[in-house]
Short mmCIF file of C-alpha atoms and ligand atoms in Angstrom, two decimals:
data_model
loop_
_atom_site.label_atom_id
_atom_site.label_comp_id
_atom_site.label_asym_id
_atom_site.label_seq_id
_atom_site.Cartn_x
_atom_site.Cartn_y
_atom_site.Cartn_z
CA MET A 1 -11.72 -41.62 3.74
CA MET A 2 -14.29 -39.34 2.15
CA ILE A 3 -16.42 -40.86 -0.56
CA SER A 4 -17.13 -38.06 -2.98
CA THR A 5 -18.93 -39.75 -5.82
CA MET A 6 -22.25 -41.43 -6.30
CA LYS A 7 -22.49 -44.24 -8.81
CA ILE A 8 -25.76 -44.48 -10.74
CA THR A 9 -26.56 -47.62 -12.73
CA ARG A 10 -29.52 -47.91 -15.07
CA LEU A 11 -31.08 -51.35 -14.48
CA GLY A 12 -33.65 -51.05 -17.27
CA HIS A 13 -37.05 -49.34 -17.62
CA ALA A 14 -37.25 -46.99 -14.57
CA ALA A 15 -35.17 -49.23 -12.28
CA THR A 16 -32.07 -47.49 -11.02
CA LEU A 17 -29.28 -48.42 -8.62
CA VAL A 18 -27.64 -45.61 -6.66
CA GLU A 19 -24.48 -46.44 -4.75
CA THR A 20 -23.33 -43.84 -2.26
CA THR A 21 -22.54 -44.38 1.44
CA LYS A 22 -25.54 -46.78 1.24
CA THR A 23 -27.05 -48.80 -1.57
CA ILE A 24 -30.36 -47.56 -2.93
CA VAL A 25 -32.64 -49.04 -5.60
CA ILE A 26 -35.41 -47.02 -7.18
CA ASP A 27 -38.43 -48.76 -8.78
CA PRO A 28 -36.85 -52.25 -8.78
CA PHE A 29 -38.89 -53.90 -11.53
CA LEU A 30 -36.52 -56.70 -12.55
CA THR A 31 -38.51 -59.96 -12.74
CA ASP A 32 -40.44 -60.07 -16.06
CA ASN A 33 -38.83 -56.80 -17.16
CA PRO A 34 -37.70 -57.42 -20.75
CA ALA A 35 -35.13 -54.61 -20.40
CA ALA A 36 -33.65 -55.62 -17.04
CA SER A 37 -29.86 -55.82 -16.95
CA LEU A 38 -29.82 -58.13 -13.93
CA THR A 39 -31.99 -60.32 -11.73
CA VAL A 40 -32.74 -59.82 -8.05
CA LYS A 41 -30.13 -62.40 -7.08
CA ASP A 42 -27.41 -60.38 -8.86
CA LEU A 43 -28.34 -57.19 -7.04
CA PRO A 44 -25.88 -56.11 -4.31
CA LYS A 45 -27.16 -55.88 -0.74
CA VAL A 46 -29.69 -53.05 -0.68
CA ASP A 47 -30.31 -50.59 2.19
CA TYR A 48 -33.19 -48.56 0.76
CA ILE A 49 -35.90 -49.27 -1.82
CA LEU A 50 -37.55 -46.14 -3.23
CA ILE A 51 -40.95 -46.70 -4.86
CA THR A 52 -42.36 -43.84 -6.93
CA HIS A 53 -45.84 -45.41 -7.28
CA ASP A 54 -47.61 -48.74 -7.20
CA HIS A 55 -47.76 -49.65 -10.90
CA PHE A 56 -46.25 -53.11 -11.42
CA ASP A 57 -43.41 -51.76 -13.56
CA HIS A 58 -42.21 -49.71 -10.55
CA PHE A 59 -43.17 -51.68 -7.41
CA GLY A 60 -41.70 -54.76 -9.07
CA ASP A 61 -39.53 -56.88 -6.75
CA ALA A 62 -39.68 -54.45 -3.82
CA LEU A 63 -41.01 -56.96 -1.28
CA ALA A 64 -38.57 -59.73 -2.26
CA ILE A 65 -35.59 -57.36 -1.96
CA ALA A 66 -36.88 -55.86 1.30
CA LYS A 67 -37.19 -59.34 2.82
CA ARG A 68 -33.85 -60.58 1.54
CA ASP A 69 -31.80 -57.58 2.67
CA GLU A 70 -33.93 -56.18 5.50
CA ALA A 71 -34.00 -53.09 3.31
CA GLN A 72 -36.32 -50.22 4.06
CA ILE A 73 -39.10 -49.39 1.59
CA ILE A 74 -39.57 -45.63 1.17
CA GLY A 75 -42.63 -44.08 -0.47
CA VAL A 76 -45.94 -42.36 0.06
CA PHE A 77 -47.80 -43.38 3.23
CA GLU A 78 -50.68 -45.22 1.53
CA LEU A 79 -48.25 -47.39 -0.42
CA THR A 80 -46.04 -48.30 2.55
CA THR A 81 -49.14 -49.19 4.60
CA ARG A 82 -50.80 -51.24 1.85
CA LYS A 83 -52.05 -54.60 3.16
CA ASP A 84 -49.49 -56.80 1.38
CA VAL A 85 -46.62 -54.53 2.43
CA VAL A 86 -47.70 -54.59 6.09
CA GLU A 87 -48.25 -58.37 5.96
CA ALA A 88 -44.76 -58.89 4.52
CA GLY A 89 -43.38 -57.48 7.79
CA VAL A 90 -40.74 -55.40 6.02
CA LYS A 91 -39.21 -52.13 7.19
CA THR A 92 -40.91 -49.08 5.71
CA VAL A 93 -41.05 -45.34 6.02
CA GLY A 94 -44.09 -43.69 4.54
CA PHE A 95 -44.55 -39.95 4.35
CA ASN A 96 -45.86 -37.60 1.70
CA ILE A 97 -45.07 -35.24 -1.14
CA GLY A 98 -43.02 -32.23 -0.11
CA GLY A 99 -41.70 -34.09 2.92
CA SER A 100 -38.21 -35.41 3.52
CA TYR A 101 -36.86 -38.40 5.41
CA VAL A 102 -33.36 -38.00 6.76
CA ASP A 103 -31.35 -41.08 7.67
CA GLY A 104 -27.74 -40.44 8.60
CA ASP A 105 -26.13 -38.44 5.82
CA ILE A 106 -28.80 -39.16 3.18
CA THR A 107 -31.99 -37.17 2.66
CA PHE A 108 -34.88 -38.57 0.63
CA THR A 109 -37.58 -36.13 -0.53
CA LEU A 110 -40.88 -37.04 -2.19
CA THR A 111 -41.73 -34.78 -5.12
CA PRO A 112 -44.94 -34.42 -7.13
CA ALA A 113 -45.61 -36.41 -10.28
CA VAL A 114 -48.50 -35.93 -12.69
CA HIS A 115 -49.55 -39.55 -13.24
CA SER A 116 -51.93 -42.11 -11.67
CA ALA A 117 -51.73 -44.82 -9.00
CA GLU A 118 -53.96 -47.40 -7.30
CA VAL A 119 -53.18 -46.10 -3.81
CA GLY A 120 -51.66 -42.84 -2.65
CA SER A 121 -50.24 -40.31 -5.07
CA PRO A 122 -47.54 -40.96 -7.64
CA SER A 123 -44.26 -39.28 -6.75
CA GLY A 124 -40.68 -38.66 -7.68
CA PHE A 125 -37.63 -38.60 -5.42
CA VAL A 126 -34.77 -36.27 -4.69
CA ILE A 127 -31.78 -37.90 -3.03
CA ASN A 128 -29.26 -35.63 -1.31
CA SER A 129 -26.04 -37.42 -0.41
CA GLU A 130 -22.32 -36.58 -0.49
CA ASN A 131 -23.25 -33.00 -1.44
CA LYS A 132 -24.81 -34.34 -4.62
CA VAL A 133 -28.41 -34.05 -5.76
CA ILE A 134 -30.10 -36.80 -7.75
CA TYR A 135 -33.68 -36.47 -9.04
CA HIS A 136 -35.75 -39.43 -10.30
CA SER A 137 -39.05 -38.04 -11.52
CA GLY A 138 -41.01 -41.30 -11.50
CA ASP A 139 -43.68 -41.56 -14.19
CA THR A 140 -44.88 -38.07 -14.99
CA THR A 141 -45.65 -35.52 -17.62
CA VAL A 142 -43.80 -32.24 -17.59
CA PHE A 143 -45.17 -29.58 -15.22
CA GLU A 144 -43.93 -26.06 -14.62
CA ASP A 145 -43.49 -26.54 -10.85
CA MET A 146 -40.49 -28.72 -11.68
CA LYS A 147 -38.54 -25.47 -11.56
CA LEU A 148 -39.06 -25.39 -7.77
CA ILE A 149 -37.16 -28.65 -7.29
CA PRO A 150 -33.61 -27.23 -7.66
CA LYS A 151 -34.71 -24.13 -5.75
CA LEU A 152 -35.88 -26.19 -2.77
CA TYR A 153 -33.47 -29.14 -2.75
CA GLY A 154 -30.32 -27.88 -4.48
CA ASN A 155 -28.90 -27.76 -7.98
CA ILE A 156 -29.47 -31.14 -9.59
CA ASP A 157 -26.36 -33.07 -10.57
CA LEU A 158 -28.26 -35.85 -12.34
CA ALA A 159 -31.91 -36.15 -13.36
CA LEU A 160 -33.50 -39.43 -14.46
CA LEU A 161 -36.51 -38.66 -16.65
CA PRO A 162 -38.94 -40.77 -18.71
CA ILE A 163 -38.92 -40.11 -22.45
CA GLY A 164 -41.06 -43.00 -23.74
CA GLY A 165 -44.39 -41.20 -24.12
CA PHE A 166 -47.76 -42.99 -23.95
CA TYR A 167 -47.68 -43.46 -20.13
CA THR A 168 -45.40 -40.45 -19.46
CA MET A 169 -43.89 -37.44 -21.20
CA ASP A 170 -42.06 -38.11 -24.45
CA GLU A 171 -38.74 -36.77 -25.79
CA LYS A 172 -40.18 -33.28 -26.31
CA GLY A 173 -41.87 -33.16 -22.90
CA ALA A 174 -38.76 -34.45 -21.17
CA ALA A 175 -36.63 -31.80 -22.92
CA ALA A 176 -39.05 -29.15 -21.60
CA ALA A 177 -38.65 -30.71 -18.12
CA VAL A 178 -34.87 -30.42 -18.45
CA ALA A 179 -35.28 -26.71 -19.19
CA TYR A 180 -37.19 -26.31 -15.89
CA LEU A 181 -34.91 -28.56 -13.82
CA LYS A 182 -31.55 -27.37 -15.19
CA PRO A 183 -29.65 -30.50 -14.14
CA LYS A 184 -25.94 -30.85 -14.92
CA SER A 185 -26.75 -34.10 -16.68
CA VAL A 186 -29.82 -36.12 -17.56
CA VAL A 187 -30.33 -39.85 -18.10
CA PRO A 188 -33.41 -40.87 -20.13
CA ILE A 189 -35.43 -43.78 -18.71
CA HIS A 190 -38.80 -45.53 -19.21
CA TYR A 191 -38.47 -46.13 -22.96
CA ASN A 192 -38.00 -49.06 -25.36
CA THR A 193 -39.14 -51.61 -22.76
CA TRP A 194 -42.24 -52.37 -24.85
CA PRO A 195 -43.46 -51.16 -28.28
CA PRO A 196 -45.81 -48.37 -27.02
CA ILE A 197 -42.90 -46.55 -25.35
CA GLU A 198 -40.33 -46.67 -28.11
CA ALA A 199 -38.33 -43.43 -28.07
CA ASP A 200 -35.55 -41.69 -29.94
CA THR A 201 -32.64 -40.81 -27.65
CA ALA A 202 -30.94 -38.89 -30.49
CA LEU A 203 -34.01 -36.66 -30.81
CA PHE A 204 -34.03 -36.12 -27.02
CA SER A 205 -30.31 -35.23 -27.11
CA ARG A 206 -30.92 -32.70 -29.90
CA LEU A 207 -33.83 -31.08 -28.02
CA VAL A 208 -31.89 -30.67 -24.75
CA GLN A 209 -29.97 -27.42 -24.83
CA GLU A 210 -28.09 -26.76 -21.60
CA SER A 211 -27.63 -30.13 -19.89
CA GLU A 212 -25.46 -33.10 -20.78
CA VAL A 213 -27.54 -36.07 -21.99
CA LYS A 214 -26.11 -39.38 -20.83
CA VAL A 215 -27.74 -42.27 -22.64
CA LEU A 216 -27.14 -45.36 -20.50
CA GLU A 217 -28.06 -48.78 -21.82
CA PRO A 218 -29.43 -51.11 -19.13
CA GLY A 219 -26.45 -52.19 -17.02
CA GLN A 220 -24.39 -49.07 -17.79
CA SER A 221 -23.35 -46.65 -15.04
CA CYS A 222 -22.20 -43.10 -14.59
CA GLU A 223 -20.77 -41.20 -11.64
CA VAL A 224 -21.61 -37.80 -10.23
NI1 NI B 1 -46.89 -45.69 -13.91
MN1 MN B 2 -44.35 -46.88 -15.57
#
């Protein structure tokens, strides 16, 4: 049987669950996340853990999940070879921005992000699976090179973009990013977790012209 959909669940903040032929979590910050829709123990068995950068609200429970499920941590080289990650003895694949890692029928690509990190460079991810293209920008401001992402990796079915401001782009910046990325639909993330990143999803929806805005509360899903 052919599986032709990918299910995307917003877990709160930037944490995202992607269920395709494999189970993928992106930025699994669940413990101590006031917006988390579930705890690590409620998470299904994970195959891949994608980490956009090493800030605590993104690295989160990566090591605990990697140990529990023998899941593979995917991210920039300096992050996957960080001392605590190596000492945890978990499976990793570390590469760099512009590069792709192909495993079976899924391709993971590291994309640039304009942000900061303790080690390595902050990134985003493109996931190609089931002829669908998902883009999670990580923490970033808008940058014009975003328009290369669909050109290089395929028309984006769903983009997950921060709108909270303060640490990332805000509603206006994210709407400008949507204009560069031209995704079929966009899910706002990284807002309302704490007071400095309160955001207005209605404003974001008004500012986005061509793409469908899907506002998912933590725990809600959509399919592409
Ligand atoms: Ni960050
Ligand atoms: Mn963050």
